[in-house]
Amino acid sequence: MSETLLEVQGVTLAALLEAKERRANRQHEWLLKHSQPVLSLTLVTPGPLKDSIRYRNCMAVALQACDQLLWRYRWPVLERRVLWLPTGAEAMWSVAHSASELKAATVELEQTHPLGRLWDADVICPQNGPVGRTSLDLSGRRCLVCNEPAHACARSRRHPMDEVTARVERLIDGWFSRD
């Protein structure tokens, strides 16, 4: 697909919901197959555009950061898969390690990496399901624009989409234009 097509094609809500369902099915299959936690990584991509050169580059950095994290802790990876989809890039790892420690490490990565705010790392435990930030006594994500709780701003649509998208683009451009 050409860069021009990547930059202009939006995704429908129906396609996003279908992709989310397929991702949940893949996660469930891996939980059954490996009986180990699954790390599922997507990007925060507001608006209808989910696949662009900018987003693919951001995901490449996220993949490298997650791979390095798992390697640094020497947590065994049983399986890894990356999908480059029109609905947005997705990656999954099956990791033979404690789900709560894996979640804590990915939250730290999201909070400390300059692009981490744009990464959505979900951890699913085979016994207890999704591991949320609150289960680790951590606060929820903050809004990209005003730093209030992200879920409140998203639900109320407090900020115009072009403002949120511009903030995402500035974060990505800032990372790739650094010295």
PDB file of C-alpha atoms in Angstrom:
ATOM      1  CA  MET A   1       0.000   0.000   0.000  1.00  0.00           C
ATOM      2  CA  SER A   2       1.410   3.380  -0.912  1.00  0.00           C
ATOM      3  CA  GLU A   3       2.165   6.067   1.668  1.00  0.00           C
ATOM      4  CA  THR A   4      -0.475   8.314   0.103  1.00  0.00           C
ATOM      5  CA  LEU A   5      -3.194   5.681   0.575  1.00  0.00           C
ATOM      6  CA  LEU A   6      -2.024   5.018   4.141  1.00  0.00           C
ATOM      7  CA  GLU A   7      -2.357   8.693   4.995  1.00  0.00           C
ATOM      8  CA  VAL A   8      -5.924   9.186   3.744  1.00  0.00           C
ATOM      9  CA  GLN A   9      -7.861   5.982   4.442  1.00  0.00           C
ATOM     10  CA  GLY A  10     -10.050   6.059   7.527  1.00  0.00           C
ATOM     11  CA  VAL A  11     -11.642   3.116   9.303  1.00  0.00           C
ATOM     12  CA  THR A  12     -15.304   2.621  10.133  1.00  0.00           C
ATOM     13  CA  LEU A  13     -16.587   1.914  13.619  1.00  0.00           C
ATOM     14  CA  ALA A  14     -17.819  -1.479  12.422  1.00  0.00           C
ATOM     15  CA  ALA A  15     -14.318  -2.385  11.209  1.00  0.00           C
ATOM     16  CA  LEU A  16     -12.805  -1.287  14.534  1.00  0.00           C
ATOM     17  CA  LEU A  17     -15.284  -3.364  16.516  1.00  0.00           C
ATOM     18  CA  GLU A  18     -14.640  -6.390  14.298  1.00  0.00           C
ATOM     19  CA  ALA A  19     -10.862  -5.983  14.747  1.00  0.00           C
ATOM     20  CA  LYS A  20     -11.304  -5.727  18.512  1.00  0.00           C
ATOM     21  CA  GLU A  21     -13.343  -8.942  18.516  1.00  0.00           C
ATOM     22  CA  ARG A  22     -10.717 -10.770  16.425  1.00  0.00           C
ATOM     23  CA  ARG A  23      -7.977  -9.535  18.794  1.00  0.00           C
ATOM     24  CA  ALA A  24      -9.936 -10.796  21.827  1.00  0.00           C
ATOM     25  CA  ASN A  25     -10.328 -14.182  20.124  1.00  0.00           C
ATOM     26  CA  ARG A  26      -6.567 -14.375  19.416  1.00  0.00           C
ATOM     27  CA  GLN A  27      -5.832 -13.472  23.029  1.00  0.00           C
ATOM     28  CA  HIS A  28      -8.199 -16.173  24.269  1.00  0.00           C
ATOM     29  CA  GLU A  29      -6.629 -18.758  21.949  1.00  0.00           C
ATOM     30  CA  TRP A  30      -3.143 -17.913  23.245  1.00  0.00           C
ATOM     31  CA  LEU A  31      -4.277 -18.092  26.877  1.00  0.00           C
ATOM     32  CA  LEU A  32      -5.605 -21.591  26.204  1.00  0.00           C
ATOM     33  CA  LYS A  33      -2.605 -22.627  24.116  1.00  0.00           C
ATOM     34  CA  HIS A  34       0.139 -21.441  26.503  1.00  0.00           C
ATOM     35  CA  SER A  35      -1.598 -21.057  29.902  1.00  0.00           C
ATOM     36  CA  GLN A  36       0.571 -17.969  30.411  1.00  0.00           C
ATOM     37  CA  PRO A  37      -0.127 -14.213  30.477  1.00  0.00           C
ATOM     38  CA  VAL A  38      -0.610 -12.420  27.177  1.00  0.00           C
ATOM     39  CA  LEU A  39       0.789  -8.956  26.538  1.00  0.00           C
ATOM     40  CA  SER A  40      -1.324  -7.252  23.874  1.00  0.00           C
ATOM     41  CA  LEU A  41      -0.027  -3.993  22.395  1.00  0.00           C
ATOM     42  CA  THR A  42      -1.895  -1.445  20.297  1.00  0.00           C
ATOM     43  CA  LEU A  43      -1.526   2.290  19.725  1.00  0.00           C
ATOM     44  CA  VAL A  44      -3.627   5.203  20.927  1.00  0.00           C
ATOM     45  CA  THR A  45      -4.817   6.580  17.576  1.00  0.00           C
ATOM     46  CA  PRO A  46      -7.700   9.019  17.929  1.00  0.00           C
ATOM     47  CA  GLY A  47      -9.934   9.591  14.927  1.00  0.00           C
ATOM     48  CA  PRO A  48     -10.719   7.382  11.928  1.00  0.00           C
ATOM     49  CA  LEU A  49      -7.118   7.089  10.634  1.00  0.00           C
ATOM     50  CA  LYS A  50      -5.501   4.036  12.237  1.00  0.00           C
ATOM     51  CA  ASP A  51      -2.718   3.142   9.803  1.00  0.00           C
ATOM     52  CA  SER A  52      -0.139   5.641   8.601  1.00  0.00           C
ATOM     53  CA  ILE A  53       3.609   5.825   8.186  1.00  0.00           C
ATOM     54  CA  ARG A  54       3.716   7.910  11.373  1.00  0.00           C
ATOM     55  CA  TYR A  55       1.763   5.258  13.327  1.00  0.00           C
ATOM     56  CA  ARG A  56       3.780   2.381  11.871  1.00  0.00           C
ATOM     57  CA  ASN A  57       7.001   4.078  12.956  1.00  0.00           C
ATOM     58  CA  CYS A  58       5.563   4.641  16.435  1.00  0.00           C
ATOM     59  CA  MET A  59       4.587   0.978  16.660  1.00  0.00           C
ATOM     60  CA  ALA A  60       8.070  -0.083  15.553  1.00  0.00           C
ATOM     61  CA  VAL A  61       9.525   1.852  18.499  1.00  0.00           C
ATOM     62  CA  ALA A  62       6.939   0.271  20.821  1.00  0.00           C
ATOM     63  CA  LEU A  63       7.808  -3.222  19.590  1.00  0.00           C
ATOM     64  CA  GLN A  64      11.496  -2.630  20.178  1.00  0.00           C
ATOM     65  CA  ALA A  65      10.836  -1.211  23.659  1.00  0.00           C
ATOM     66  CA  CYS A  66       8.659  -4.191  24.651  1.00  0.00           C
ATOM     67  CA  ASP A  67      11.126  -6.709  23.242  1.00  0.00           C
ATOM     68  CA  GLN A  68      13.948  -5.007  25.168  1.00  0.00           C
ATOM     69  CA  LEU A  69      11.871  -4.959  28.353  1.00  0.00           C
ATOM     70  CA  LEU A  70      11.174  -8.690  28.142  1.00  0.00           C
ATOM     71  CA  TRP A  71      14.808  -9.422  27.309  1.00  0.00           C
ATOM     72  CA  ARG A  72      16.121  -7.195  30.134  1.00  0.00           C
ATOM     73  CA  TYR A  73      14.066  -9.081  32.727  1.00  0.00           C
ATOM     74  CA  ARG A  74      14.792 -12.375  30.965  1.00  0.00           C
ATOM     75  CA  TRP A  75      11.115 -13.268  30.947  1.00  0.00           C
ATOM     76  CA  PRO A  76      10.593 -16.176  28.530  1.00  0.00           C
ATOM     77  CA  VAL A  77       8.566 -15.335  25.429  1.00  0.00           C
ATOM     78  CA  LEU A  78       6.668 -18.390  24.237  1.00  0.00           C
ATOM     79  CA  GLU A  79       5.188 -16.741  21.161  1.00  0.00           C
ATOM     80  CA  ARG A  80       5.237 -13.299  19.529  1.00  0.00           C
ATOM     81  CA  ARG A  81       3.103 -11.974  16.706  1.00  0.00           C
ATOM     82  CA  VAL A  82       2.764  -8.585  14.995  1.00  0.00           C
ATOM     83  CA  LEU A  83      -0.082  -7.650  12.660  1.00  0.00           C
ATOM     84  CA  TRP A  84      -0.041  -4.539  10.482  1.00  0.00           C
ATOM     85  CA  LEU A  85      -3.743  -3.954   9.873  1.00  0.00           C
ATOM     86  CA  PRO A  86      -5.808  -1.125   8.355  1.00  0.00           C
ATOM     87  CA  THR A  87      -7.491  -0.894  11.782  1.00  0.00           C
ATOM     88  CA  GLY A  88      -4.101  -0.303  13.411  1.00  0.00           C
ATOM     89  CA  ALA A  89      -1.049  -2.323  14.266  1.00  0.00           C
ATOM     90  CA  GLU A  90      -1.378  -5.031  16.910  1.00  0.00           C
ATOM     91  CA  ALA A  91       1.223  -7.146  18.670  1.00  0.00           C
ATOM     92  CA  MET A  92       0.988  -9.994  21.151  1.00  0.00           C
ATOM     93  CA  TRP A  93       3.476 -11.843  23.302  1.00  0.00           C
ATOM     94  CA  SER A  94       2.846 -14.929  25.414  1.00  0.00           C
ATOM     95  CA  VAL A  95       5.137 -14.455  28.422  1.00  0.00           C
ATOM     96  CA  ALA A  96       5.994 -17.092  31.015  1.00  0.00           C
ATOM     97  CA  HIS A  97       5.960 -14.733  33.982  1.00  0.00           C
ATOM     98  CA  SER A  98       3.638 -13.218  36.574  1.00  0.00           C
ATOM     99  CA  ALA A  99       0.860 -11.165  34.950  1.00  0.00           C
ATOM    100  CA  SER A 100       0.943  -8.504  37.680  1.00  0.00           C
ATOM    101  CA  GLU A 101       4.713  -7.978  37.335  1.00  0.00           C
ATOM    102  CA  LEU A 102       4.373  -7.879  33.553  1.00  0.00           C
ATOM    103  CA  LYS A 103       1.617  -5.251  33.847  1.00  0.00           C
ATOM    104  CA  ALA A 104       3.665  -3.169  36.293  1.00  0.00           C
ATOM    105  CA  ALA A 105       6.634  -3.224  33.916  1.00  0.00           C
ATOM    106  CA  THR A 106       4.538  -2.236  30.890  1.00  0.00           C
ATOM    107  CA  VAL A 107       2.852   0.592  32.818  1.00  0.00           C
ATOM    108  CA  GLU A 108       6.288   1.897  33.776  1.00  0.00           C
ATOM    109  CA  LEU A 109       7.300   1.718  30.108  1.00  0.00           C
ATOM    110  CA  GLU A 110       4.144   3.596  29.076  1.00  0.00           C
ATOM    111  CA  GLN A 111       4.862   6.263  31.690  1.00  0.00           C
ATOM    112  CA  THR A 112       8.591   6.728  31.105  1.00  0.00           C
ATOM    113  CA  HIS A 113       9.164   6.388  27.355  1.00  0.00           C
ATOM    114  CA  PRO A 114       8.603   9.630  25.409  1.00  0.00           C
ATOM    115  CA  LEU A 115       6.178   7.770  23.099  1.00  0.00           C
ATOM    116  CA  GLY A 116       4.774   5.540  25.844  1.00  0.00           C
ATOM    117  CA  ARG A 117       1.622   7.592  26.235  1.00  0.00           C
ATOM    118  CA  LEU A 118       0.651   6.454  22.750  1.00  0.00           C
ATOM    119  CA  TRP A 119       1.054   2.760  23.577  1.00  0.00           C
ATOM    120  CA  ASP A 120      -1.741   0.668  25.015  1.00  0.00           C
ATOM    121  CA  ALA A 121      -0.232  -2.411  26.635  1.00  0.00           C
ATOM    122  CA  ASP A 122      -2.874  -4.776  27.986  1.00  0.00           C
ATOM    123  CA  VAL A 123      -1.935  -7.806  30.064  1.00  0.00           C
ATOM    124  CA  ILE A 124      -4.351 -10.728  30.334  1.00  0.00           C
ATOM    125  CA  CYS A 125      -3.869 -13.371  33.005  1.00  0.00           C
ATOM    126  CA  PRO A 126      -5.025 -16.898  32.090  1.00  0.00           C
ATOM    127  CA  GLN A 127      -6.662 -17.342  35.517  1.00  0.00           C
ATOM    128  CA  ASN A 128      -7.985 -13.853  36.336  1.00  0.00           C
ATOM    129  CA  GLY A 129      -8.447 -12.060  33.021  1.00  0.00           C
ATOM    130  CA  PRO A 130      -7.271  -8.502  32.289  1.00  0.00           C
ATOM    131  CA  VAL A 131      -4.854  -6.954  34.773  1.00  0.00           C
ATOM    132  CA  GLY A 132      -5.816  -3.313  35.231  1.00  0.00           C
ATOM    133  CA  ARG A 133      -3.820  -0.438  36.616  1.00  0.00           C
ATOM    134  CA  THR A 134      -6.177  -0.201  39.575  1.00  0.00           C
ATOM    135  CA  SER A 135      -5.355  -3.785  40.613  1.00  0.00           C
ATOM    136  CA  LEU A 136      -1.777  -2.533  41.083  1.00  0.00           C
ATOM    137  CA  ASP A 137      -2.938   0.591  42.966  1.00  0.00           C
ATOM    138  CA  LEU A 138      -1.956   2.766  40.013  1.00  0.00           C
ATOM    139  CA  SER A 139      -3.954   5.678  38.675  1.00  0.00           C
ATOM    140  CA  GLY A 140      -5.614   5.564  35.272  1.00  0.00           C
ATOM    141  CA  ARG A 141      -4.263   7.161  32.144  1.00  0.00           C
ATOM    142  CA  ARG A 142      -4.294  10.922  31.752  1.00  0.00           C
ATOM    143  CA  CYS A 143      -5.733  12.926  28.863  1.00  0.00           C
ATOM    144  CA  LEU A 144      -3.268  13.764  26.101  1.00  0.00           C
ATOM    145  CA  VAL A 145      -4.483  17.368  25.989  1.00  0.00           C
ATOM    146  CA  CYS A 146      -5.340  18.492  29.544  1.00  0.00           C
ATOM    147  CA  ASN A 147      -3.930  15.781  31.850  1.00  0.00           C
ATOM    148  CA  GLU A 148      -7.316  15.059  33.444  1.00  0.00           C
ATOM    149  CA  PRO A 149      -8.473  11.408  33.592  1.00  0.00           C
ATOM    150  CA  ALA A 150      -8.427  10.190  29.982  1.00  0.00           C
ATOM    151  CA  HIS A 151     -11.662   8.198  30.206  1.00  0.00           C
ATOM    152  CA  ALA A 152     -13.606  11.283  31.345  1.00  0.00           C
ATOM    153  CA  CYS A 153     -12.325  13.453  28.503  1.00  0.00           C
ATOM    154  CA  ALA A 154     -12.890  10.719  25.912  1.00  0.00           C
ATOM    155  CA  ARG A 155     -16.405   9.937  27.123  1.00  0.00           C
ATOM    156  CA  SER A 156     -17.478  13.601  27.180  1.00  0.00           C
ATOM    157  CA  ARG A 157     -15.558  14.431  23.980  1.00  0.00           C
ATOM    158  CA  ARG A 158     -14.152  17.404  25.850  1.00  0.00           C
ATOM    159  CA  HIS A 159     -11.530  18.183  23.202  1.00  0.00           C
ATOM    160  CA  PRO A 160     -11.984  18.545  19.431  1.00  0.00           C
ATOM    161  CA  MET A 161     -10.625  15.539  17.532  1.00  0.00           C
ATOM    162  CA  ASP A 162      -8.193  17.692  15.545  1.00  0.00           C
ATOM    163  CA  GLU A 163      -6.690  18.966  18.825  1.00  0.00           C
ATOM    164  CA  VAL A 164      -6.186  15.433  20.161  1.00  0.00           C
ATOM    165  CA  THR A 165      -4.794  14.206  16.832  1.00  0.00           C
ATOM    166  CA  ALA A 166      -2.423  17.183  16.642  1.00  0.00           C
ATOM    167  CA  ARG A 167      -1.119  16.327  20.121  1.00  0.00           C
ATOM    168  CA  VAL A 168      -0.464  12.716  19.046  1.00  0.00           C
ATOM    169  CA  GLU A 169       1.332  13.904  15.911  1.00  0.00           C
ATOM    170  CA  ARG A 170       3.486  16.336  17.930  1.00  0.00           C
ATOM    171  CA  LEU A 171       4.541  13.540  20.287  1.00  0.00           C
ATOM    172  CA  ILE A 172       5.523  11.292  17.391  1.00  0.00           C
ATOM    173  CA  ASP A 173       7.225  14.064  15.421  1.00  0.00           C
ATOM    174  CA  GLY A 174       9.111  15.155  18.543  1.00  0.00           C
ATOM    175  CA  TRP A 175      10.503  11.643  19.015  1.00  0.00           C
ATOM    176  CA  PHE A 176      11.595  11.206  15.413  1.00  0.00           C
ATOM    177  CA  SER A 177      13.079  14.700  15.064  1.00  0.00           C
ATOM    178  CA  ARG A 178      15.245  14.453  18.200  1.00  0.00           C
ATOM    179  CA  ASP A 179      19.004  14.769  17.858  1.00  0.00           C
TER     180      ASP A 179
END
